[in-house]
XYZ file of C-alpha atoms in Angstrom:
518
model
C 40.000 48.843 -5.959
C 42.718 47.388 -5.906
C 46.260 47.488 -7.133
C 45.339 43.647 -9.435
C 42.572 45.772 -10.943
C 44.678 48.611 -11.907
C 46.957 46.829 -13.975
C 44.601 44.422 -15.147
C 42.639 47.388 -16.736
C 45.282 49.182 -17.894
C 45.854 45.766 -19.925
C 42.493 46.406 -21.418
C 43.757 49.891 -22.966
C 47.012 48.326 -24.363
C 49.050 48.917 -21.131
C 50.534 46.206 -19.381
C 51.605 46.799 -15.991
C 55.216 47.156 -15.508
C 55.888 44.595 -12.534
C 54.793 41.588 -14.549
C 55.242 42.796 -18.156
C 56.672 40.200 -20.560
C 58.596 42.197 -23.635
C 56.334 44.932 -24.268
C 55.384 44.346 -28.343
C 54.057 40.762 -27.110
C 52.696 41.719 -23.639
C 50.371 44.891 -25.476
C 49.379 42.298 -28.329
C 48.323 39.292 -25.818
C 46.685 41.835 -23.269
C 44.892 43.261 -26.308
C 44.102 40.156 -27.341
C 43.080 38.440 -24.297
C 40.686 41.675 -22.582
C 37.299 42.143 -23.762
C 36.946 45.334 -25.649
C 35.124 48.169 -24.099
C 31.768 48.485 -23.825
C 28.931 51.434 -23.861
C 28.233 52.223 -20.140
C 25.628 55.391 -19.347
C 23.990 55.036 -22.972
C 20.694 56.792 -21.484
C 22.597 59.947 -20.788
C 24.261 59.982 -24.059
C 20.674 59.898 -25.637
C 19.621 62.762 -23.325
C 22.243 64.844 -24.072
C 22.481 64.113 -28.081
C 18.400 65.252 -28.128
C 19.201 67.637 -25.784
C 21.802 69.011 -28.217
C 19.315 68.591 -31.254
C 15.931 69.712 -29.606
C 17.772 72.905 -27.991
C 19.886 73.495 -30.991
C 17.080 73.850 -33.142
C 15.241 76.603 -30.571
C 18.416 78.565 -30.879
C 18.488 78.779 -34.278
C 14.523 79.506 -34.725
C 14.886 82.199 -31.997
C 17.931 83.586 -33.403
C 16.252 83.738 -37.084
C 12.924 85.273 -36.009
C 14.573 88.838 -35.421
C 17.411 88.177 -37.966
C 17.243 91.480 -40.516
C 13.551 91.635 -39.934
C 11.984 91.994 -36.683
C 9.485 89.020 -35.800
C 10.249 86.867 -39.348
C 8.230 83.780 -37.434
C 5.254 86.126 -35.833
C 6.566 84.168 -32.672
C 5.898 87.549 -30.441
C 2.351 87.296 -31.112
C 2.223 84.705 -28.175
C 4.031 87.093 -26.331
C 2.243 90.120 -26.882
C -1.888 89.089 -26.107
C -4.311 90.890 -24.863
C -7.562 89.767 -23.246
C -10.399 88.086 -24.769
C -13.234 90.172 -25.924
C -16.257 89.713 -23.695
C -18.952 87.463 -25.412
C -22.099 90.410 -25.643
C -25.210 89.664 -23.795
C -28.843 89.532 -25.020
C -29.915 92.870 -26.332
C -26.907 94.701 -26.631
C -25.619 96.554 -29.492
C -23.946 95.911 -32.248
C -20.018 97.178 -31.369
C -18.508 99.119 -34.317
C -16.831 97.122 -36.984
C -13.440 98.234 -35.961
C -10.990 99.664 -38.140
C -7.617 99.337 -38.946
C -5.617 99.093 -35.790
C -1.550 98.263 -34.724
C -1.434 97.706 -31.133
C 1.930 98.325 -29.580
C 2.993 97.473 -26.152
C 4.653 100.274 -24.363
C 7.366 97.968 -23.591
C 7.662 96.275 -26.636
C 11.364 96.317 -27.955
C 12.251 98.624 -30.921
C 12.355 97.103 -34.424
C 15.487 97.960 -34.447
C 16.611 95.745 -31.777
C 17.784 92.710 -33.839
C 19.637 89.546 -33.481
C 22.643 91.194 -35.271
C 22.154 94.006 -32.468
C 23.262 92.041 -29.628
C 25.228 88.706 -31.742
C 28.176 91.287 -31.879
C 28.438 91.339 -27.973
C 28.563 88.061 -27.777
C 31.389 87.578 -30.349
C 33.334 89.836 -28.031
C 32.477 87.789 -25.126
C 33.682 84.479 -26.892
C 36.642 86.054 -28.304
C 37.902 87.416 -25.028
C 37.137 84.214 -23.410
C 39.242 82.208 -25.911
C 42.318 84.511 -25.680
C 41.824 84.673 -21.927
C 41.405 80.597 -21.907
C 44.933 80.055 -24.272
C 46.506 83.308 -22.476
C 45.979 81.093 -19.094
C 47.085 77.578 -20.208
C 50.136 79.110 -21.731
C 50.874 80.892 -18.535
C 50.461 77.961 -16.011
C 50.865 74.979 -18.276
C 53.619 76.173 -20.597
C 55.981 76.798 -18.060
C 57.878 75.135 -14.830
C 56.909 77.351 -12.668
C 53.227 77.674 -13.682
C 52.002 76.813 -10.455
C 53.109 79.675 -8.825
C 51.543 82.066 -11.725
C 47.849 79.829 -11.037
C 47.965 80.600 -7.538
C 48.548 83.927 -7.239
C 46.506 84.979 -9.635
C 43.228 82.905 -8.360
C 44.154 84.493 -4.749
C 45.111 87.912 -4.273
C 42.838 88.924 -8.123
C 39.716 87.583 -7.744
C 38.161 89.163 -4.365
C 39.558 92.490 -5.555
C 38.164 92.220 -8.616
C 34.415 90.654 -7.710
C 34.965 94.270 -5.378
C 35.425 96.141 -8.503
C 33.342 95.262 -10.548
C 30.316 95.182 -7.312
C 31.247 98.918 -7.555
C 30.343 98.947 -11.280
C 27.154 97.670 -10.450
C 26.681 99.733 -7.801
C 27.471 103.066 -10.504
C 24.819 101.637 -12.708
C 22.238 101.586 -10.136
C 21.971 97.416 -10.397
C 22.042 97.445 -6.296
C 20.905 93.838 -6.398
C 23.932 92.913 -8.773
C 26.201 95.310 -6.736
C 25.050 93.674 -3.270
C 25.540 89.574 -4.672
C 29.019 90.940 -6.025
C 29.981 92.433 -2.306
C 28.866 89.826 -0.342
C 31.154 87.044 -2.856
C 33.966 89.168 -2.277
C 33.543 88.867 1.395
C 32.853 85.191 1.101
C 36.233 84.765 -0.772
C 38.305 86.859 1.057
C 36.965 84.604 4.232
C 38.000 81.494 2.892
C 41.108 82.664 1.680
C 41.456 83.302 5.653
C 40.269 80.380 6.769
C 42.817 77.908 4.771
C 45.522 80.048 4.135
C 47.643 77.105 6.616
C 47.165 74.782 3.355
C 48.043 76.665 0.549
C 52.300 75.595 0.916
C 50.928 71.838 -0.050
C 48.856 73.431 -2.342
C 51.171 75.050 -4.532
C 53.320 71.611 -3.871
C 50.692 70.008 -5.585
C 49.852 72.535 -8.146
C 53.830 72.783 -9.500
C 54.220 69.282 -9.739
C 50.713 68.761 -11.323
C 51.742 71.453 -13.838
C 55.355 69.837 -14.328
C 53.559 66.733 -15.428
C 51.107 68.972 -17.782
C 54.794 70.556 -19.145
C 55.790 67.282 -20.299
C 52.844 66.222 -22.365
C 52.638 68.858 -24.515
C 50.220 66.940 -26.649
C 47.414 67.185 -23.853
C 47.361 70.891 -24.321
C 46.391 70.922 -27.986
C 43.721 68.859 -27.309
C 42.623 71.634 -25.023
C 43.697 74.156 -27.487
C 40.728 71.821 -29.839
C 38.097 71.262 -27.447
C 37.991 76.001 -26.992
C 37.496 75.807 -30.707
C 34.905 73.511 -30.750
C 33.119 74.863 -27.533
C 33.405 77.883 -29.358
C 31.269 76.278 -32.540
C 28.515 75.527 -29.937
C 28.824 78.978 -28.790
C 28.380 81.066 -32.060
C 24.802 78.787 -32.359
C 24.135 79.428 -28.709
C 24.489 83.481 -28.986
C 22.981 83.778 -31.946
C 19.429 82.463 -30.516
C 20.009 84.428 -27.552
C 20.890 87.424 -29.113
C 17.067 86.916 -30.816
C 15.620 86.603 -27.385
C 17.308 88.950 -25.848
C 15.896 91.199 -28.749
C 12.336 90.138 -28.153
C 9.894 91.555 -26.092
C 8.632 88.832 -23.246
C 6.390 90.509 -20.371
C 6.895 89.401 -17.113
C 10.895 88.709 -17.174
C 10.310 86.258 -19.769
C 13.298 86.149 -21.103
C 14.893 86.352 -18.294
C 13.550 82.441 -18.062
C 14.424 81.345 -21.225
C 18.066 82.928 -21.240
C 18.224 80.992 -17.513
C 17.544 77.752 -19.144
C 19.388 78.156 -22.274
C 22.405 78.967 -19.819
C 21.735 75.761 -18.368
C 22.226 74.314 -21.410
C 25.107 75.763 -22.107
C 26.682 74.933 -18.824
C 25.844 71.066 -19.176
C 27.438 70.934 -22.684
C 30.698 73.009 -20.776
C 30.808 70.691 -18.813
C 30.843 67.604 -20.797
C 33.550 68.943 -22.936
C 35.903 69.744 -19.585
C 35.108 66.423 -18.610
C 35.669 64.765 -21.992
C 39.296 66.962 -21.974
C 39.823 65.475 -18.344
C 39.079 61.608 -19.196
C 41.931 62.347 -22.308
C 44.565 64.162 -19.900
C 43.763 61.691 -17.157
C 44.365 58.670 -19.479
C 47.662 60.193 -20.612
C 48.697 60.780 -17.293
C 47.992 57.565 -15.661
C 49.698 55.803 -18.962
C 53.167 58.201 -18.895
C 53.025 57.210 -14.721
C 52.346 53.663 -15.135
C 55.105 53.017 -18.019
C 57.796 55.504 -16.368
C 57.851 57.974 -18.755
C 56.398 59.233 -22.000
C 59.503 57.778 -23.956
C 59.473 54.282 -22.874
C 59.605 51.314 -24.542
C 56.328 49.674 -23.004
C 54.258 52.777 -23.925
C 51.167 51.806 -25.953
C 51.754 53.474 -29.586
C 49.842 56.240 -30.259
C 48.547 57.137 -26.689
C 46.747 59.811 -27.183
C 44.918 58.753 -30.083
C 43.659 55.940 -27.922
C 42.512 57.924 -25.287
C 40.973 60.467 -27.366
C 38.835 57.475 -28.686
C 38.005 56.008 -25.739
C 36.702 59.471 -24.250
C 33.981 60.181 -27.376
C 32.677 57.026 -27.597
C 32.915 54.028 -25.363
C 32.923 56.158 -22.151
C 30.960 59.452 -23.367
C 27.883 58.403 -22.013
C 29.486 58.330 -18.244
C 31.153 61.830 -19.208
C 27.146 62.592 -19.917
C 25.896 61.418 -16.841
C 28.778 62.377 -14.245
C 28.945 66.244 -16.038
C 25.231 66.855 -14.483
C 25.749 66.931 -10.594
C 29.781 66.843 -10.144
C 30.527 70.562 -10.021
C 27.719 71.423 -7.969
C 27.761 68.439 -5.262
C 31.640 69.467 -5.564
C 31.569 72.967 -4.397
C 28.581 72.552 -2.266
C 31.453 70.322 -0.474
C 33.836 72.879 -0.225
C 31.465 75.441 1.431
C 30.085 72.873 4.098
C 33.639 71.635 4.780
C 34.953 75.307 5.619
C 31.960 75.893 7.572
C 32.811 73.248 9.127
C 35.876 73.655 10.182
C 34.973 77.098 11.715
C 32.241 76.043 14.083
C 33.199 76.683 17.595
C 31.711 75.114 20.454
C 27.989 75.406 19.373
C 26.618 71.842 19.428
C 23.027 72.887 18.062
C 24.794 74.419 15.423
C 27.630 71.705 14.713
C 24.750 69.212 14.546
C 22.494 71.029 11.708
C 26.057 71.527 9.849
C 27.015 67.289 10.417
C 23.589 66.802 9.031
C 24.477 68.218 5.918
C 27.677 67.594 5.841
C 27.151 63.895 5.953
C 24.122 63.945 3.067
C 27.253 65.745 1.202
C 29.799 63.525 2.181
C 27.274 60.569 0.720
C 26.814 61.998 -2.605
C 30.315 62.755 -3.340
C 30.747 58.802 -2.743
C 28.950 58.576 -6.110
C 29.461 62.013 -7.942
C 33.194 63.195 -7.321
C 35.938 64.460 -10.210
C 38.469 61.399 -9.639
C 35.432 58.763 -11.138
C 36.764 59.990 -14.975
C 40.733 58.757 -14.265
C 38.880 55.439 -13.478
C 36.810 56.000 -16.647
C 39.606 56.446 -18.562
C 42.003 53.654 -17.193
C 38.640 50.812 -16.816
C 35.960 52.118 -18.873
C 33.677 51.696 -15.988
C 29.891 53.462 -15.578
C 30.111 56.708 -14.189
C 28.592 55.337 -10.379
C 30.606 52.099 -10.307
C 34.057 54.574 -10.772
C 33.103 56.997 -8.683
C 32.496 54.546 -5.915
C 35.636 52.488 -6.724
C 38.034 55.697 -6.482
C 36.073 57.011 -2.916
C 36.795 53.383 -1.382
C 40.270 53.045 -2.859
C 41.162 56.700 -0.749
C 39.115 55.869 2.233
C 40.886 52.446 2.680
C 44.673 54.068 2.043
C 43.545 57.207 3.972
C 44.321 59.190 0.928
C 41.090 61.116 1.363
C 42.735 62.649 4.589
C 45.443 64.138 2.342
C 42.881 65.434 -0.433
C 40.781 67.265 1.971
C 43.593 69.384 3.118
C 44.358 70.206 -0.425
C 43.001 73.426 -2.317
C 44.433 72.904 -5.916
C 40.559 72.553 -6.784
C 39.219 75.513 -5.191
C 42.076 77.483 -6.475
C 41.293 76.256 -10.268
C 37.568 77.093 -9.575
C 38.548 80.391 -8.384
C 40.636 81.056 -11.817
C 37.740 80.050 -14.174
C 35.614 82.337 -11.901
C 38.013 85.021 -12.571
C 37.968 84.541 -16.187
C 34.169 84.868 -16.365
C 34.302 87.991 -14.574
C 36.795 89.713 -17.134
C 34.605 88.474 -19.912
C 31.958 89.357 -18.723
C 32.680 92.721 -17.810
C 34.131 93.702 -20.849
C 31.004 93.084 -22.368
C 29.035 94.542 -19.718
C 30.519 97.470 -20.236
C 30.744 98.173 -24.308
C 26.837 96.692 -23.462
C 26.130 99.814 -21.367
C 27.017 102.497 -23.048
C 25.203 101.288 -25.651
C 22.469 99.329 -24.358
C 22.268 100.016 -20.907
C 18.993 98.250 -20.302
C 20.466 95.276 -21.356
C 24.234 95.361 -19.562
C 23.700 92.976 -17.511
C 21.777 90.204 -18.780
C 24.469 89.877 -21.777
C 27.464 90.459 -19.350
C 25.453 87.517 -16.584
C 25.582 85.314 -19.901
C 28.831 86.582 -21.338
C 30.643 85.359 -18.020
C 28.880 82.314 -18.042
C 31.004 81.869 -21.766
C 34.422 83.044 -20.204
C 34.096 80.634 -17.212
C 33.393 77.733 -20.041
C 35.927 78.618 -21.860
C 38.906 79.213 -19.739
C 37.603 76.099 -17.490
C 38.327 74.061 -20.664
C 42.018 74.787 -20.480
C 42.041 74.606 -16.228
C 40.623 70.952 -16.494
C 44.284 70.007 -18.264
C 45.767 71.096 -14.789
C 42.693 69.321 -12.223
C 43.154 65.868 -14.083
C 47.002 65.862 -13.609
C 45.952 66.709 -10.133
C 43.384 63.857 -9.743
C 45.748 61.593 -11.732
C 48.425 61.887 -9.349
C 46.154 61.270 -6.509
C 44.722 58.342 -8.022
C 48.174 56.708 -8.850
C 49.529 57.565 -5.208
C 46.807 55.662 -3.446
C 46.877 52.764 -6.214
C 50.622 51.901 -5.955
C 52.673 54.713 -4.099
C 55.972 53.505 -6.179
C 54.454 55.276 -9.549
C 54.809 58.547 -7.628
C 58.323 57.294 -6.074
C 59.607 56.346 -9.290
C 58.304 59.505 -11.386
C 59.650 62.229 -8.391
C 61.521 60.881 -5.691
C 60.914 64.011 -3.720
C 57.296 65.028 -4.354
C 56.832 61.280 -2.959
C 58.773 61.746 0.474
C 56.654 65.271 0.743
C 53.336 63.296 -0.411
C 54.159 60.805 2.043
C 54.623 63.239 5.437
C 51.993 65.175 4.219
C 49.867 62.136 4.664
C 51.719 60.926 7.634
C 50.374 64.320 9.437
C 46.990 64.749 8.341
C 46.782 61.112 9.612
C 47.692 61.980 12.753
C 45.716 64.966 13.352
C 42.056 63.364 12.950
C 42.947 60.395 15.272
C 44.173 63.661 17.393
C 40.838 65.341 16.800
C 38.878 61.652 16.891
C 39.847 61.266 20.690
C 39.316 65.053 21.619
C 35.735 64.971 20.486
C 34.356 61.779 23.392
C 36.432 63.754 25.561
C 34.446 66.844 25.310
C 31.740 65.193 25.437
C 32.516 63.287 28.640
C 33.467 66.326 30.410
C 29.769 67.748 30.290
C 28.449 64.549 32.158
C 27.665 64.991 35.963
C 30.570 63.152 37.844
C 29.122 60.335 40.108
């Protein structure tokens, strides 16, 4: 995409771009006048996810009612709780007993006791703990210059010490399986840490300026101050019809199942609010970069109005769509690429890893975090912006530069942290009092502190992605905005450049030196 289409859809949201702007009152009312509204793109998706949101929210509440005060209100356990079939009596047998009054218990079957109220209280810890954790952490990194500095250091020298901690925990309440996973992701962090600790200077470079920009717009960090609250609305429906399964009795790690899918559930509609957050920041960003400033004269009134309106209806149905495979297909990235990079001289190996790496590489073409700043600046489907924003860095080489950069796997690894402290401060209050139970509620009690806390990190990644996405669209923006951060930017790029021509030529080379000379 080019630099034409930039401006030409920043025209359609009000904002003329600044090379050819007439006076600004005239050049927002003719642009406003002359671009086709908006339309719907992704509708399907928004109908999945609004019956999603009805269908499942009406489970939660049935399940959360049928052990609320009184234990099995609906008689839903009976489906649970059958036994076999009586035999049909052949010819000439006799006549059984009419039986008498009997209550059949199952030996496993949970207490009466054990109510929805009996776990719903666990769960209000967990979502309280994630809120302060999520505001605590936006008003840490965001609220301050140096922010970026505070992010980092946290995500990087906390979180393998405390996934060691807390395996230990595990390990003390005899949940080996729970203690091993816990080990082995320390390991696997501490490794990584390793194996990219060359990028983290540009990192942080990144990260302080992203932050700086955050600073600025203090406006974008009450919206994510909103969106916790209103995650945390879905959240008291969500544990309150888990807190009734949890409470039932389901043979065969039944509820195991449902909680899993529930959590699913919960993770989608997580994830749609982060993104929803991240279309609003990255509209406000791209707007404040495009116009030089929040106080200038060309700015649109009432930004972030406008971009708040765009994000919940026009464009929510890409948000929908894009929120189902983006994290995953995401990390899944990051893993392959530091594999990757490790690999050593083992072709057989190198090839199974390209393999993958290339089936990887081809998804993220249509499923990759910079597709909302295009939503939010063109109002494009989900696919057609993700595609747009991979072709606009592969022809600039800007991918090069975004490759090298951590900022997201540092975020990631501060919402991960987050979880883990929610989670194990319910785990714990959970197992002194219902130890059977500890870690099911603190598994789904860190799934609500990641969600939470990643709805304040997103404010960071779309300054990130904005800044990105404005560099490789018209390199000036950045030049104009921080004279500095663009010369660094622009070596940055210069090197990374470099060294994969560098490492293009090396690889025929090798190659050519295991062919039999003539």
């Amino acid at each position: 995409m080019s630099t034409s289409s930039s401006s030409s859809s920043s025209g359609e949201s009000g904002n003329p771009s600044p090379p050819q702007a007439p006076p600004p009152g005239a050049a927002s009312g003719a642009a406003a006048a002359a671009r086709p509204k908006r339309r719907c793109h992704d509708v399907f998706w928004l109908v999945v996810f609004l019956l999603h949101l009805l269908v499942f929210g009406g489970a939660l509440a049935l399940a959360g009612l049928n052990r609320f005060r009184i234990a099995d209100r609906f008689n839903i356990e009976r489906y649970t709780n059958q036994t076999a079939a009586p035999r049909s009596r052949s010819a000439g047998a006799p006549e059984p007993a009419p039986p008498g009054p009997q209550v059949k218990f199952s030996p496993e079957k949970a207490p009466a006791s054990e109510l929805t109220e009996t776990y719903w209280k666990y769960y209000g810890v967990a979502g309280g703990t994630g809120t302060v954790l999520a505001w605590a952490w936006l008003a840490a990194a965001a609220g301050r210059r140096d922010g970026g500095k505070v992010v980092m250091r946290a995500a990087v020298h906390s979180l393998t010490a405390y996934l060691a901690v807390v395996s230990v925990l595990c390990f003390w309440g005899k949940h080996f399986f729970w203690g091993v996973a816990l080990a082995v992701g320390a390991a696997l962090h501490f490794l990584y840490v390793m194996s990219v600790l060359d990028r983290f200077p540009f990192t942080m470079l990144v990260l302080q300026k992203a932050v700086r920009m955050v600073w600025e717009l203090p406006d974008v960090m009450r919206v994510a101050y909103a969106f916790v609250l209103v995650m945390l609305c879905w959240m008291a429906l969500w544990s309150f019809g888990v807190s009734g399964i949890v409470a039932m009795h389901i043979p065969n790690g039944g509820q195991w199942w449902l909680v899993l899918v529930l959590s699913v559930s919960l993770f989608w509609t997580g994830a749609i609010l982060s993104n929803t957050v991240h279309v609003i920041v990255s509209g406000m960003v791209f707007l404040v970069l495009i116009h030089g400033g929040q106080a200038a004269a060309s700015m649109p009134p009432k930004p972030l109005l406008k971009s708040l309106q765009y994000a919940v209806t026009t464009s929510f149905g890409s948000i929908c769509y894009g929120s189902l495979f983006t994290a995953a297909i995401r990390t899944l990235r990051w893993e392959i690429r530091g594999i990757r990079s490790k690999i050593g001289s083992n072709e057989c190996l190198l090839c199974c890893v390209d393999f993958f790496f290339h089936i990887v590489e081809t998804l993220v073409r249509f499923f990759n975090k910079y597709a909302y700043v295009q939503i939010a600046v063109n109002g494009q489907s989900f696919n057609r912006s993700a595609r747009d924003a991979w072709e606009l860095f592969q022809s600039t080489g800007i991918e090069a530069l975004i490759a090298y950069d951590c900022s997201g796997a540092v975020l990631l690894m501060s919402t991960i942290l987050g979880g883990l402290i929610t989670g194990t401060c319910t785990g714990v209050w959970t197992y002194f009092t219902q130890s059977e139970k500890a870690i099911m509620v603190g598994s789904t009690s860190m799934l609500m502190g990641m969600i939470l806390v990643g709805l304040t990190v997103v404010v960071v990644e779309s300054a990130v992605t904005s800044i990105y996405i404005c560099y490789a669209e018209d390199p000036l923006l950045i030049q104009r905005w921080d004279p500095e951060f663009f010369e660094q930017m622009s070596e940055a790029l210069h090197q990374r450049l470099q060294y994969r021509s560098s490492r293009a030529r090396q690889i025929p080379n090798g190659r050519l030196d295991h062919l039999p000379s003539i």
